[in-house]
Structures are given as structure tokens and as C-alpha cells.
JSON list of C-alpha atoms in Angstrom, two decimals:
[
{"chain": "A", "resi": 1494, "resn": "UNK", "atom": "CA", "xyz": [-138.55, 1.25, -45.46]},
{"chain": "A", "resi": 1495, "resn": "UNK", "atom": "CA", "xyz": [-142.08, 1.20, -46.97]},
{"chain": "A", "resi": 1496, "resn": "UNK", "atom": "CA", "xyz": [-143.24, -2.23, -48.02]},
{"chain": "A", "resi": 1497, "resn": "UNK", "atom": "CA", "xyz": [-146.07, -3.97, -49.69]},
{"chain": "A", "resi": 1498, "resn": "UNK", "atom": "CA", "xyz": [-148.16, -6.12, -47.02]},
{"chain": "A", "resi": 1499, "resn": "UNK", "atom": "CA", "xyz": [-150.59, -8.86, -47.92]},
{"chain": "A", "resi": 1500, "resn": "UNK", "atom": "CA", "xyz": [-153.09, -10.79, -45.84]},
{"chain": "A", "resi": 1501, "resn": "UNK", "atom": "CA", "xyz": [-153.86, -13.41, -45.01]},
{"chain": "A", "resi": 1502, "resn": "UNK", "atom": "CA", "xyz": [-150.53, -15.28, -45.45]},
{"chain": "A", "resi": 1503, "resn": "UNK", "atom": "CA", "xyz": [-152.41, -18.62, -46.07]},
{"chain": "A", "resi": 1504, "resn": "UNK", "atom": "CA", "xyz": [-155.84, -18.99, -46.91]},
{"chain": "A", "resi": 1505, "resn": "UNK", "atom": "CA", "xyz": [-157.55, -22.51, -47.03]},
{"chain": "A", "resi": 1506, "resn": "UNK", "atom": "CA", "xyz": [-160.91, -22.62, -48.82]},
{"chain": "A", "resi": 1507, "resn": "UNK", "atom": "CA", "xyz": [-163.19, -25.14, -50.51]},
{"chain": "A", "resi": 1508, "resn": "UNK", "atom": "CA", "xyz": [-163.86, -25.47, -54.13]},
{"chain": "A", "resi": 1509, "resn": "UNK", "atom": "CA", "xyz": [-166.62, -23.12, -55.22]},
{"chain": "A", "resi": 1510, "resn": "UNK", "atom": "CA", "xyz": [-166.07, -20.60, -52.48]},
{"chain": "A", "resi": 1511, "resn": "UNK", "atom": "CA", "xyz": [-165.41, -16.70, -52.88]},
{"chain": "A", "resi": 1512, "resn": "UNK", "atom": "CA", "xyz": [-162.12, -15.67, -51.55]},
{"chain": "A", "resi": 1513, "resn": "UNK", "atom": "CA", "xyz": [-160.79, -12.07, -51.17]},
{"chain": "A", "resi": 1514, "resn": "UNK", "atom": "CA", "xyz": [-157.04, -11.56, -51.10]},
{"chain": "A", "resi": 1515, "resn": "UNK", "atom": "CA", "xyz": [-155.90, -8.20, -49.28]},
{"chain": "A", "resi": 1516, "resn": "UNK", "atom": "CA", "xyz": [-153.03, -6.02, -50.21]},
{"chain": "A", "resi": 1517, "resn": "UNK", "atom": "CA", "xyz": [-151.65, -2.73, -48.87]},
{"chain": "A", "resi": 1518, "resn": "UNK", "atom": "CA", "xyz": [-149.45, -1.02, -51.43]},
{"chain": "A", "resi": 1519, "resn": "UNK", "atom": "CA", "xyz": [-146.84, 1.49, -50.57]},
{"chain": "A", "resi": 1520, "resn": "UNK", "atom": "CA", "xyz": [-148.73, 4.63, -50.04]},
{"chain": "A", "resi": 1521, "resn": "UNK", "atom": "CA", "xyz": [-147.37, 7.07, -52.59]},
{"chain": "A", "resi": 1522, "resn": "UNK", "atom": "CA", "xyz": [-147.54, 4.46, -55.38]},
{"chain": "A", "resi": 1523, "resn": "UNK", "atom": "CA", "xyz": [-150.10, 4.77, -58.10]},
{"chain": "A", "resi": 1524, "resn": "UNK", "atom": "CA", "xyz": [-149.84, 1.45, -59.99]},
{"chain": "A", "resi": 1525, "resn": "UNK", "atom": "CA", "xyz": [-150.95, -1.89, -58.74]},
{"chain": "A", "resi": 1526, "resn": "UNK", "atom": "CA", "xyz": [-150.56, -5.40, -59.72]},
{"chain": "A", "resi": 1527, "resn": "UNK", "atom": "CA", "xyz": [-151.62, -8.91, -58.97]},
{"chain": "A", "resi": 1528, "resn": "UNK", "atom": "CA", "xyz": [-149.24, -12.06, -60.00]},
{"chain": "A", "resi": 1529, "resn": "UNK", "atom": "CA", "xyz": [-149.59, -15.67, -59.15]},
{"chain": "A", "resi": 1530, "resn": "UNK", "atom": "CA", "xyz": [-147.16, -18.47, -58.88]},
{"chain": "A", "resi": 1531, "resn": "UNK", "atom": "CA", "xyz": [-148.37, -22.10, -59.11]},
{"chain": "A", "resi": 1532, "resn": "UNK", "atom": "CA", "xyz": [-146.00, -24.53, -57.22]},
{"chain": "A", "resi": 1533, "resn": "UNK", "atom": "CA", "xyz": [-142.87, -25.08, -59.07]},
{"chain": "A", "resi": 1534, "resn": "UNK", "atom": "CA", "xyz": [-143.84, -22.63, -61.79]},
{"chain": "A", "resi": 1535, "resn": "UNK", "atom": "CA", "xyz": [-143.04, -19.16, -63.13]},
{"chain": "A", "resi": 1536, "resn": "UNK", "atom": "CA", "xyz": [-144.63, -16.11, -61.72]},
{"chain": "A", "resi": 1537, "resn": "UNK", "atom": "CA", "xyz": [-147.39, -15.07, -63.98]},
{"chain": "A", "resi": 1538, "resn": "UNK", "atom": "CA", "xyz": [-148.98, -11.60, -64.33]},
{"chain": "A", "resi": 1539, "resn": "UNK", "atom": "CA", "xyz": [-152.60, -11.45, -63.83]},
{"chain": "A", "resi": 1540, "resn": "UNK", "atom": "CA", "xyz": [-153.66, -7.84, -63.69]},
{"chain": "A", "resi": 1541, "resn": "UNK", "atom": "CA", "xyz": [-152.57, -4.15, -63.53]},
{"chain": "A", "resi": 1542, "resn": "UNK", "atom": "CA", "xyz": [-154.61, -1.38, -62.11]},
{"chain": "A", "resi": 1543, "resn": "UNK", "atom": "CA", "xyz": [-154.30, 2.28, -62.28]},
{"chain": "A", "resi": 1544, "resn": "UNK", "atom": "CA", "xyz": [-156.58, 5.31, -61.57]},
{"chain": "A", "resi": 1545, "resn": "UNK", "atom": "CA", "xyz": [-159.42, 3.12, -60.38]},
{"chain": "A", "resi": 1546, "resn": "UNK", "atom": "CA", "xyz": [-159.61, 0.82, -63.54]},
{"chain": "A", "resi": 1547, "resn": "UNK", "atom": "CA", "xyz": [-157.89, -2.12, -65.06]},
{"chain": "A", "resi": 1548, "resn": "UNK", "atom": "CA", "xyz": [-155.13, -1.16, -67.36]},
{"chain": "A", "resi": 1549, "resn": "UNK", "atom": "CA", "xyz": [-154.29, -4.62, -68.55]},
{"chain": "A", "resi": 1550, "resn": "UNK", "atom": "CA", "xyz": [-155.10, -8.25, -67.66]},
{"chain": "A", "resi": 1551, "resn": "UNK", "atom": "CA", "xyz": [-153.87, -11.54, -68.89]},
{"chain": "A", "resi": 1552, "resn": "UNK", "atom": "CA", "xyz": [-155.99, -14.36, -70.16]},
{"chain": "A", "resi": 1553, "resn": "UNK", "atom": "CA", "xyz": [-155.73, -16.02, -66.68]},
{"chain": "A", "resi": 1554, "resn": "UNK", "atom": "CA", "xyz": [-157.76, -13.13, -65.38]},
{"chain": "A", "resi": 1555, "resn": "UNK", "atom": "CA", "xyz": [-161.17, -14.34, -66.45]},
{"chain": "A", "resi": 1556, "resn": "UNK", "atom": "CA", "xyz": [-164.58, -13.26, -65.22]},
{"chain": "A", "resi": 1557, "resn": "UNK", "atom": "CA", "xyz": [-164.05, -15.39, -61.95]},
{"chain": "A", "resi": 1558, "resn": "UNK", "atom": "CA", "xyz": [-161.56, -12.73, -61.19]},
{"chain": "A", "resi": 1559, "resn": "UNK", "atom": "CA", "xyz": [-162.11, -9.20, -59.97]},
{"chain": "A", "resi": 1560, "resn": "UNK", "atom": "CA", "xyz": [-160.03, -6.34, -58.49]},
{"chain": "A", "resi": 1561, "resn": "UNK", "atom": "CA", "xyz": [-160.87, -3.36, -56.35]},
{"chain": "A", "resi": 1562, "resn": "UNK", "atom": "CA", "xyz": [-159.41, -0.46, -54.40]},
{"chain": "A", "resi": 1563, "resn": "UNK", "atom": "CA", "xyz": [-162.21, -0.01, -51.90]},
{"chain": "A", "resi": 1564, "resn": "UNK", "atom": "CA", "xyz": [-160.39, 2.91, -50.03]},
{"chain": "A", "resi": 1565, "resn": "UNK", "atom": "CA", "xyz": [-157.33, 4.82, -50.07]},
{"chain": "A", "resi": 1566, "resn": "UNK", "atom": "CA", "xyz": [-155.28, 2.11, -48.86]},
{"chain": "A", "resi": 1567, "resn": "UNK", "atom": "CA", "xyz": [-156.27, -1.37, -49.72]},
{"chain": "A", "resi": 1568, "resn": "UNK", "atom": "CA", "xyz": [-156.34, -3.20, -52.99]},
{"chain": "A", "resi": 1569, "resn": "UNK", "atom": "CA", "xyz": [-158.11, -6.67, -53.28]},
{"chain": "A", "resi": 1570, "resn": "UNK", "atom": "CA", "xyz": [-158.29, -9.66, -55.47]},
{"chain": "A", "resi": 1571, "resn": "UNK", "atom": "CA", "xyz": [-161.59, -11.61, -55.36]},
{"chain": "A", "resi": 1572, "resn": "UNK", "atom": "CA", "xyz": [-162.00, -15.04, -56.88]},
{"chain": "A", "resi": 1573, "resn": "UNK", "atom": "CA", "xyz": [-165.65, -15.63, -57.09]},
{"chain": "A", "resi": 1574, "resn": "UNK", "atom": "CA", "xyz": [-165.84, -19.51, -57.45]},
{"chain": "A", "resi": 1575, "resn": "UNK", "atom": "CA", "xyz": [-162.59, -20.89, -56.54]},
{"chain": "A", "resi": 1576, "resn": "UNK", "atom": "CA", "xyz": [-161.39, -24.13, -58.38]},
{"chain": "A", "resi": 1577, "resn": "UNK", "atom": "CA", "xyz": [-158.63, -26.48, -57.47]},
{"chain": "A", "resi": 1578, "resn": "UNK", "atom": "CA", "xyz": [-156.33, -25.00, -60.18]},
{"chain": "A", "resi": 1579, "resn": "UNK", "atom": "CA", "xyz": [-156.50, -21.86, -58.50]},
{"chain": "A", "resi": 1580, "resn": "UNK", "atom": "CA", "xyz": [-154.19, -22.96, -55.72]},
{"chain": "A", "resi": 1581, "resn": "UNK", "atom": "CA", "xyz": [-151.08, -20.87, -55.82]},
{"chain": "A", "resi": 1582, "resn": "UNK", "atom": "CA", "xyz": [-148.96, -17.92, -54.16]},
{"chain": "A", "resi": 1583, "resn": "UNK", "atom": "CA", "xyz": [-150.75, -14.63, -55.16]},
{"chain": "A", "resi": 1584, "resn": "UNK", "atom": "CA", "xyz": [-148.28, -11.57, -55.09]},
{"chain": "A", "resi": 1585, "resn": "UNK", "atom": "CA", "xyz": [-149.59, -7.97, -55.03]},
{"chain": "A", "resi": 1586, "resn": "UNK", "atom": "CA", "xyz": [-147.14, -5.40, -56.20]},
{"chain": "A", "resi": 1587, "resn": "UNK", "atom": "CA", "xyz": [-147.05, -1.63, -56.53]},
{"chain": "A", "resi": 1588, "resn": "UNK", "atom": "CA", "xyz": [-144.98, 0.97, -58.34]},
{"chain": "A", "resi": 1589, "resn": "UNK", "atom": "CA", "xyz": [-144.14, 4.37, -59.00]},
{"chain": "A", "resi": 1590, "resn": "UNK", "atom": "CA", "xyz": [-141.22, 3.10, -61.25]},
{"chain": "A", "resi": 1591, "resn": "UNK", "atom": "CA", "xyz": [-139.86, -0.15, -59.88]},
{"chain": "A", "resi": 1592, "resn": "UNK", "atom": "CA", "xyz": [-142.39, -2.81, -59.05]},
{"chain": "A", "resi": 1593, "resn": "UNK", "atom": "CA", "xyz": [-142.25, -3.70, -55.17]},
{"chain": "A", "resi": 1594, "resn": "UNK", "atom": "CA", "xyz": [-143.76, -7.24, -54.35]},
{"chain": "A", "resi": 1595, "resn": "UNK", "atom": "CA", "xyz": [-145.62, -8.14, -51.18]},
{"chain": "A", "resi": 1596, "resn": "UNK", "atom": "CA", "xyz": [-144.62, -11.62, -49.49]},
{"chain": "A", "resi": 1597, "resn": "UNK", "atom": "CA", "xyz": [-147.63, -13.16, -50.90]},
{"chain": "A", "resi": 1598, "resn": "UNK", "atom": "CA", "xyz": [-150.86, -15.14, -49.91]},
{"chain": "A", "resi": 1599, "resn": "UNK", "atom": "CA", "xyz": [-150.58, -18.92, -50.26]},
{"chain": "A", "resi": 1600, "resn": "UNK", "atom": "CA", "xyz": [-154.28, -20.12, -51.55]},
{"chain": "A", "resi": 1601, "resn": "UNK", "atom": "CA", "xyz": [-155.05, -23.67, -51.13]},
{"chain": "A", "resi": 1602, "resn": "UNK", "atom": "CA", "xyz": [-158.20, -24.83, -52.74]},
{"chain": "A", "resi": 1603, "resn": "UNK", "atom": "CA", "xyz": [-159.50, -28.22, -51.46]},
{"chain": "B", "resi": 1239, "resn": "UNK", "atom": "CA", "xyz": [-143.09, -6.54, -71.67]},
{"chain": "B", "resi": 1240, "resn": "UNK", "atom": "CA", "xyz": [-141.26, -9.40, -72.85]},
{"chain": "B", "resi": 1241, "resn": "UNK", "atom": "CA", "xyz": [-139.72, -12.38, -71.07]},
{"chain": "B", "resi": 1242, "resn": "UNK", "atom": "CA", "xyz": [-135.92, -12.47, -70.28]},
{"chain": "B", "resi": 1243, "resn": "UNK", "atom": "CA", "xyz": [-134.23, -15.63, -70.63]},
{"chain": "B", "resi": 1244, "resn": "UNK", "atom": "CA", "xyz": [-131.80, -16.44, -67.89]},
{"chain": "B", "resi": 1245, "resn": "UNK", "atom": "CA", "xyz": [-128.64, -18.51, -68.20]},
{"chain": "B", "resi": 1246, "resn": "UNK", "atom": "CA", "xyz": [-127.45, -20.85, -66.45]},
{"chain": "B", "resi": 1247, "resn": "UNK", "atom": "CA", "xyz": [-130.60, -22.43, -65.08]},
{"chain": "B", "resi": 1248, "resn": "UNK", "atom": "CA", "xyz": [-128.64, -23.45, -61.95]},
{"chain": "B", "resi": 1249, "resn": "UNK", "atom": "CA", "xyz": [-125.31, -22.31, -60.43]},
{"chain": "B", "resi": 1250, "resn": "UNK", "atom": "CA", "xyz": [-123.51, -23.56, -57.30]},
{"chain": "B", "resi": 1251, "resn": "UNK", "atom": "CA", "xyz": [-120.79, -21.76, -55.94]},
{"chain": "B", "resi": 1252, "resn": "UNK", "atom": "CA", "xyz": [-118.70, -21.60, -52.58]},
{"chain": "B", "resi": 1253, "resn": "UNK", "atom": "CA", "xyz": [-119.20, -18.63, -50.16]},
{"chain": "B", "resi": 1254, "resn": "UNK", "atom": "CA", "xyz": [-116.87, -15.73, -51.08]},
{"chain": "B", "resi": 1255, "resn": "UNK", "atom": "CA", "xyz": [-116.83, -16.61, -54.83]},
{"chain": "B", "resi": 1256, "resn": "UNK", "atom": "CA", "xyz": [-118.28, -14.45, -57.40]},
{"chain": "B", "resi": 1257, "resn": "UNK", "atom": "CA", "xyz": [-121.69, -15.41, -59.21]},
{"chain": "B", "resi": 1258, "resn": "UNK", "atom": "CA", "xyz": [-122.45, -14.21, -62.56]},
{"chain": "B", "resi": 1259, "resn": "UNK", "atom": "CA", "xyz": [-126.02, -14.61, -64.19]},
{"chain": "B", "resi": 1260, "resn": "UNK", "atom": "CA", "xyz": [-126.99, -13.81, -67.74]},
{"chain": "B", "resi": 1261, "resn": "UNK", "atom": "CA", "xyz": [-130.11, -12.57, -69.42]},
{"chain": "B", "resi": 1262, "resn": "UNK", "atom": "CA", "xyz": [-131.09, -12.35, -72.90]},
{"chain": "B", "resi": 1263, "resn": "UNK", "atom": "CA", "xyz": [-134.15, -10.64, -74.47]},
{"chain": "B", "resi": 1264, "resn": "UNK", "atom": "CA", "xyz": [-135.53, -10.14, -77.85]},
{"chain": "B", "resi": 1265, "resn": "UNK", "atom": "CA", "xyz": [-136.82, -6.64, -78.63]},
{"chain": "B", "resi": 1266, "resn": "UNK", "atom": "CA", "xyz": [-135.98, -3.00, -77.56]},
{"chain": "B", "resi": 1267, "resn": "UNK", "atom": "CA", "xyz": [-136.80, -2.22, -74.10]},
{"chain": "B", "resi": 1268, "resn": "UNK", "atom": "CA", "xyz": [-137.03, 0.77, -71.79]},
{"chain": "B", "resi": 1269, "resn": "UNK", "atom": "CA", "xyz": [-135.25, -0.64, -68.84]},
{"chain": "B", "resi": 1270, "resn": "UNK", "atom": "CA", "xyz": [-134.33, -4.13, -67.46]},
{"chain": "B", "resi": 1271, "resn": "UNK", "atom": "CA", "xyz": [-134.94, -5.07, -63.67]},
{"chain": "B", "resi": 1272, "resn": "UNK", "atom": "CA", "xyz": [-133.34, -7.83, -61.77]},
{"chain": "B", "resi": 1273, "resn": "UNK", "atom": "CA", "xyz": [-135.33, -9.67, -58.94]},
{"chain": "B", "resi": 1274, "resn": "UNK", "atom": "CA", "xyz": [-134.53, -12.27, -56.28]},
{"chain": "B", "resi": 1275, "resn": "UNK", "atom": "CA", "xyz": [-136.90, -14.75, -54.84]},
{"chain": "B", "resi": 1276, "resn": "UNK", "atom": "CA", "xyz": [-136.18, -17.04, -51.76]},
{"chain": "B", "resi": 1277, "resn": "UNK", "atom": "CA", "xyz": [-137.88, -20.32, -51.90]},
{"chain": "B", "resi": 1278, "resn": "UNK", "atom": "CA", "xyz": [-141.67, -19.80, -51.43]},
{"chain": "B", "resi": 1279, "resn": "UNK", "atom": "CA", "xyz": [-141.33, -16.11, -50.68]},
{"chain": "B", "resi": 1280, "resn": "UNK", "atom": "CA", "xyz": [-142.15, -12.87, -52.58]},
{"chain": "B", "resi": 1281, "resn": "UNK", "atom": "CA", "xyz": [-139.85, -11.25, -55.17]},
{"chain": "B", "resi": 1282, "resn": "UNK", "atom": "CA", "xyz": [-137.45, -8.75, -54.00]},
{"chain": "B", "resi": 1283, "resn": "UNK", "atom": "CA", "xyz": [-136.38, -5.91, -56.37]},
{"chain": "B", "resi": 1284, "resn": "UNK", "atom": "CA", "xyz": [-132.57, -5.82, -56.72]},
{"chain": "B", "resi": 1285, "resn": "UNK", "atom": "CA", "xyz": [-131.70, -3.26, -59.35]},
{"chain": "B", "resi": 1286, "resn": "UNK", "atom": "CA", "xyz": [-133.11, -1.31, -62.33]},
{"chain": "B", "resi": 1287, "resn": "UNK", "atom": "CA", "xyz": [-130.84, -0.39, -65.45]},
{"chain": "B", "resi": 1288, "resn": "UNK", "atom": "CA", "xyz": [-132.18, 2.01, -67.94]},
{"chain": "B", "resi": 1289, "resn": "UNK", "atom": "CA", "xyz": [-131.69, 1.35, -71.75]},
{"chain": "B", "resi": 1290, "resn": "UNK", "atom": "CA", "xyz": [-129.33, 4.23, -71.80]},
{"chain": "B", "resi": 1291, "resn": "UNK", "atom": "CA", "xyz": [-127.10, 2.89, -69.09]},
{"chain": "B", "resi": 1292, "resn": "UNK", "atom": "CA", "xyz": [-124.41, 0.52, -69.67]},
{"chain": "B", "resi": 1293, "resn": "UNK", "atom": "CA", "xyz": [-123.45, -0.47, -66.00]},
{"chain": "B", "resi": 1294, "resn": "UNK", "atom": "CA", "xyz": [-124.91, -0.06, -62.49]},
{"chain": "B", "resi": 1295, "resn": "UNK", "atom": "CA", "xyz": [-123.81, -0.94, -59.06]},
{"chain": "B", "resi": 1296, "resn": "UNK", "atom": "CA", "xyz": [-125.39, -1.46, -55.90]},
{"chain": "B", "resi": 1297, "resn": "UNK", "atom": "CA", "xyz": [-123.62, -2.82, -52.92]},
{"chain": "B", "resi": 1298, "resn": "UNK", "atom": "CA", "xyz": [-122.14, -6.41, -54.03]},
{"chain": "B", "resi": 1299, "resn": "UNK", "atom": "CA", "xyz": [-124.16, -6.06, -57.17]},
{"chain": "B", "resi": 1300, "resn": "UNK", "atom": "CA", "xyz": [-122.96, -5.06, -60.54]},
{"chain": "B", "resi": 1301, "resn": "UNK", "atom": "CA", "xyz": [-125.30, -5.21, -63.65]},
{"chain": "B", "resi": 1302, "resn": "UNK", "atom": "CA", "xyz": [-124.26, -4.63, -67.18]},
{"chain": "B", "resi": 1303, "resn": "UNK", "atom": "CA", "xyz": [-126.59, -3.91, -70.06]},
{"chain": "B", "resi": 1304, "resn": "UNK", "atom": "CA", "xyz": [-125.72, -4.43, -73.90]},
{"chain": "B", "resi": 1305, "resn": "UNK", "atom": "CA", "xyz": [-128.60, -3.14, -75.79]},
{"chain": "B", "resi": 1306, "resn": "UNK", "atom": "CA", "xyz": [-126.79, -4.07, -79.13]},
{"chain": "B", "resi": 1307, "resn": "UNK", "atom": "CA", "xyz": [-126.73, -7.75, -78.04]},
{"chain": "B", "resi": 1308, "resn": "UNK", "atom": "CA", "xyz": [-129.80, -7.53, -76.05]},
{"chain": "B", "resi": 1309, "resn": "UNK", "atom": "CA", "xyz": [-128.34, -9.06, -73.24]},
{"chain": "B", "resi": 1310, "resn": "UNK", "atom": "CA", "xyz": [-127.52, -8.21, -69.59]},
{"chain": "B", "resi": 1311, "resn": "UNK", "atom": "CA", "xyz": [-125.47, -9.75, -66.69]},
{"chain": "B", "resi": 1312, "resn": "UNK", "atom": "CA", "xyz": [-125.72, -9.73, -62.95]},
{"chain": "B", "resi": 1313, "resn": "UNK", "atom": "CA", "xyz": [-122.66, -10.13, -60.81]},
{"chain": "B", "resi": 1314, "resn": "UNK", "atom": "CA", "xyz": [-122.80, -10.84, -57.34]},
{"chain": "B", "resi": 1315, "resn": "UNK", "atom": "CA", "xyz": [-119.27, -10.36, -55.49]},
{"chain": "B", "resi": 1316, "resn": "UNK", "atom": "CA", "xyz": [-118.17, -12.21, -52.49]},
{"chain": "B", "resi": 1317, "resn": "UNK", "atom": "CA", "xyz": [-121.30, -14.28, -52.06]},
{"chain": "B", "resi": 1318, "resn": "UNK", "atom": "CA", "xyz": [-122.68, -15.39, -48.96]},
{"chain": "B", "resi": 1319, "resn": "UNK", "atom": "CA", "xyz": [-124.88, -18.26, -48.03]},
{"chain": "B", "resi": 1320, "resn": "UNK", "atom": "CA", "xyz": [-127.89, -15.80, -47.66]},
{"chain": "B", "resi": 1321, "resn": "UNK", "atom": "CA", "xyz": [-127.61, -15.05, -51.48]},
{"chain": "B", "resi": 1322, "resn": "UNK", "atom": "CA", "xyz": [-129.01, -18.47, -52.14]},
{"chain": "B", "resi": 1323, "resn": "UNK", "atom": "CA", "xyz": [-132.22, -17.78, -54.06]},
{"chain": "B", "resi": 1324, "resn": "UNK", "atom": "CA", "xyz": [-133.59, -17.81, -57.74]},
{"chain": "B", "resi": 1325, "resn": "UNK", "atom": "CA", "xyz": [-132.65, -14.78, -59.68]},
{"chain": "B", "resi": 1326, "resn": "UNK", "atom": "CA", "xyz": [-134.88, -13.40, -62.51]},
{"chain": "B", "resi": 1327, "resn": "UNK", "atom": "CA", "xyz": [-134.41, -10.62, -65.06]},
{"chain": "B", "resi": 1328, "resn": "UNK", "atom": "CA", "xyz": [-137.28, -8.67, -66.65]},
{"chain": "B", "resi": 1329, "resn": "UNK", "atom": "CA", "xyz": [-136.95, -6.55, -69.58]},
{"chain": "B", "resi": 1330, "resn": "UNK", "atom": "CA", "xyz": [-139.59, -3.88, -69.49]},
{"chain": "B", "resi": 1331, "resn": "UNK", "atom": "CA", "xyz": [-141.24, -2.02, -72.37]},
{"chain": "B", "resi": 1332, "resn": "UNK", "atom": "CA", "xyz": [-143.38, 0.84, -71.16]},
{"chain": "B", "resi": 1333, "resn": "UNK", "atom": "CA", "xyz": [-146.40, 1.81, -73.39]},
{"chain": "B", "resi": 1334, "resn": "UNK", "atom": "CA", "xyz": [-148.43, 5.01, -73.03]},
{"chain": "B", "resi": 1335, "resn": "UNK", "atom": "CA", "xyz": [-148.59, 5.15, -69.19]},
{"chain": "B", "resi": 1336, "resn": "UNK", "atom": "CA", "xyz": [-145.95, 4.16, -66.32]},
{"chain": "B", "resi": 1337, "resn": "UNK", "atom": "CA", "xyz": [-147.57, 0.91, -65.58]},
{"chain": "B", "resi": 1338, "resn": "UNK", "atom": "CA", "xyz": [-146.27, -2.23, -67.21]},
{"chain": "B", "resi": 1339, "resn": "UNK", "atom": "CA", "xyz": [-146.44, -5.91, -66.56]},
{"chain": "B", "resi": 1340, "resn": "UNK", "atom": "CA", "xyz": [-143.39, -8.10, -65.73]},
{"chain": "B", "resi": 1341, "resn": "UNK", "atom": "CA", "xyz": [-142.92, -11.29, -67.69]},
{"chain": "B", "resi": 1342, "resn": "UNK", "atom": "CA", "xyz": [-140.71, -13.80, -65.62]},
{"chain": "B", "resi": 1343, "resn": "UNK", "atom": "CA", "xyz": [-138.72, -16.58, -67.05]},
{"chain": "B", "resi": 1344, "resn": "UNK", "atom": "CA", "xyz": [-137.56, -19.68, -65.04]},
{"chain": "B", "resi": 1345, "resn": "UNK", "atom": "CA", "xyz": [-134.63, -17.68, -63.44]},
{"chain": "B", "resi": 1346, "resn": "UNK", "atom": "CA", "xyz": [-131.21, -18.87, -62.29]},
{"chain": "B", "resi": 1347, "resn": "UNK", "atom": "CA", "xyz": [-131.07, -20.95, -59.14]},
{"chain": "B", "resi": 1348, "resn": "UNK", "atom": "CA", "xyz": [-128.20, -19.79, -57.10]},
{"chain": "B", "resi": 1349, "resn": "UNK", "atom": "CA", "xyz": [-126.90, -22.01, -54.51]},
{"chain": "B", "resi": 1350, "resn": "UNK", "atom": "CA", "xyz": [-123.96, -20.67, -52.20]},
{"chain": "B", "resi": 1351, "resn": "UNK", "atom": "CA", "xyz": [-122.37, -23.42, -50.09]},
{"chain": "B", "resi": 1352, "resn": "UNK", "atom": "CA", "xyz": [-121.03, -22.32, -46.78]}
]
């Protein structure tokens, strides 16, 4: 069964560094999403992406965040200058109708 | 989209028993989806029920939707220890396109004791 994959599974970075989280959505899906979950808290929507542009973004998704679909298969989330409060699980999802989630990348900012 | 409110917040049962979780929401929806999350893992899509459907089954799962009461329920029959997880409902309102954001509540933490 097709699935969404994410790499790396765990990323440790220092405050102020740039990180890129990678996702490979399900191949025939057209809609892509990023969510995050701070430890012990709810899963929060960050951004949705369709037809090579952002469809909707939350107030969390400020100028430090960007998304890109650099080729036909990958979907990336970049955080330009990480802060301690960016430490969280980041989930990618893709959809045709239902959203299917990847296993997540645990980002730890020290 | 809007956030669903799951009830109860926590549920503990014995293996083999049935588990029922409820969800309430506030405005009209296009569909409602249920997800499961094992601790520290990704969300797994369980079932989608459209606004014009009243009941849907998938294996040991049964979902009902009452749009007049703006509520849904998820029943897991013959529960197993592996069903231990948090369960979330996500009421969906779709705008112009087919993409939509999911807004998750605190979920119901189900513990199935062996």
C-alpha cells in the first residue's frame, strides 16, 4: 500500500541553524500539508500546498518557514533559523481526498 | 475546517470489550474523518464519513454521523491491546478546491488492557 515517507526520522540542530525536512507524498496525490506536534500538545496545521503554491497557512507559519516541491516527488519544509520552540514532531501529509500522514520527523533544537 | 471535541478524554477497557468514542462539532461539514495516533507516531487515517451518510463500517470500526446533532461516534468492537492509542475526529469543511486543513482536538486516549 502506498505511504507517505519522511526523512530524517530525527534531526538535532543548534539554535539559529537552518533545517530542511523532507517528505515523499503518495505519488498520485495533488495536495500536500505540513503539521507539527509539540510534545504533549495537539497536532497543529502549518501549511497546505497545491499546484506549486501555498493554499493556506497558519499563523505559526511565519517568514522563518518555507515549503517547496523541488521535483516531482519531494516536498520539503525549511526552517531558516531554528528556535528552541521549534522543537516538535513535524508531520507531512498528502491527499486526494483523505489525508495520509507520514511517520514524522522529530526535530530537536538545542 | 473546524475542531472536533472528543469525549471522553480517556477510556480504559479490557481486551474483547467494545469502545465508544464521541465527537461534537459546531458548524455544517462536508465530511468527518477519524484518525488514530499511537504514542509519538504519525496519524493513521481510519475512516471518512460524508455528510449525507449516517453510518459506515470498516472492519471492527463503526462510525455514525448525526448532522442534526452535529455529532459523530466511533465504535471499536472486540478491542485488542494493539488498539491502545489516541483517537481524533476531524470535521472537514471544504472550500473552493479539494484541499483543506485538519484541526485536531485533544482526542480520546483509549487504553485496552490485556
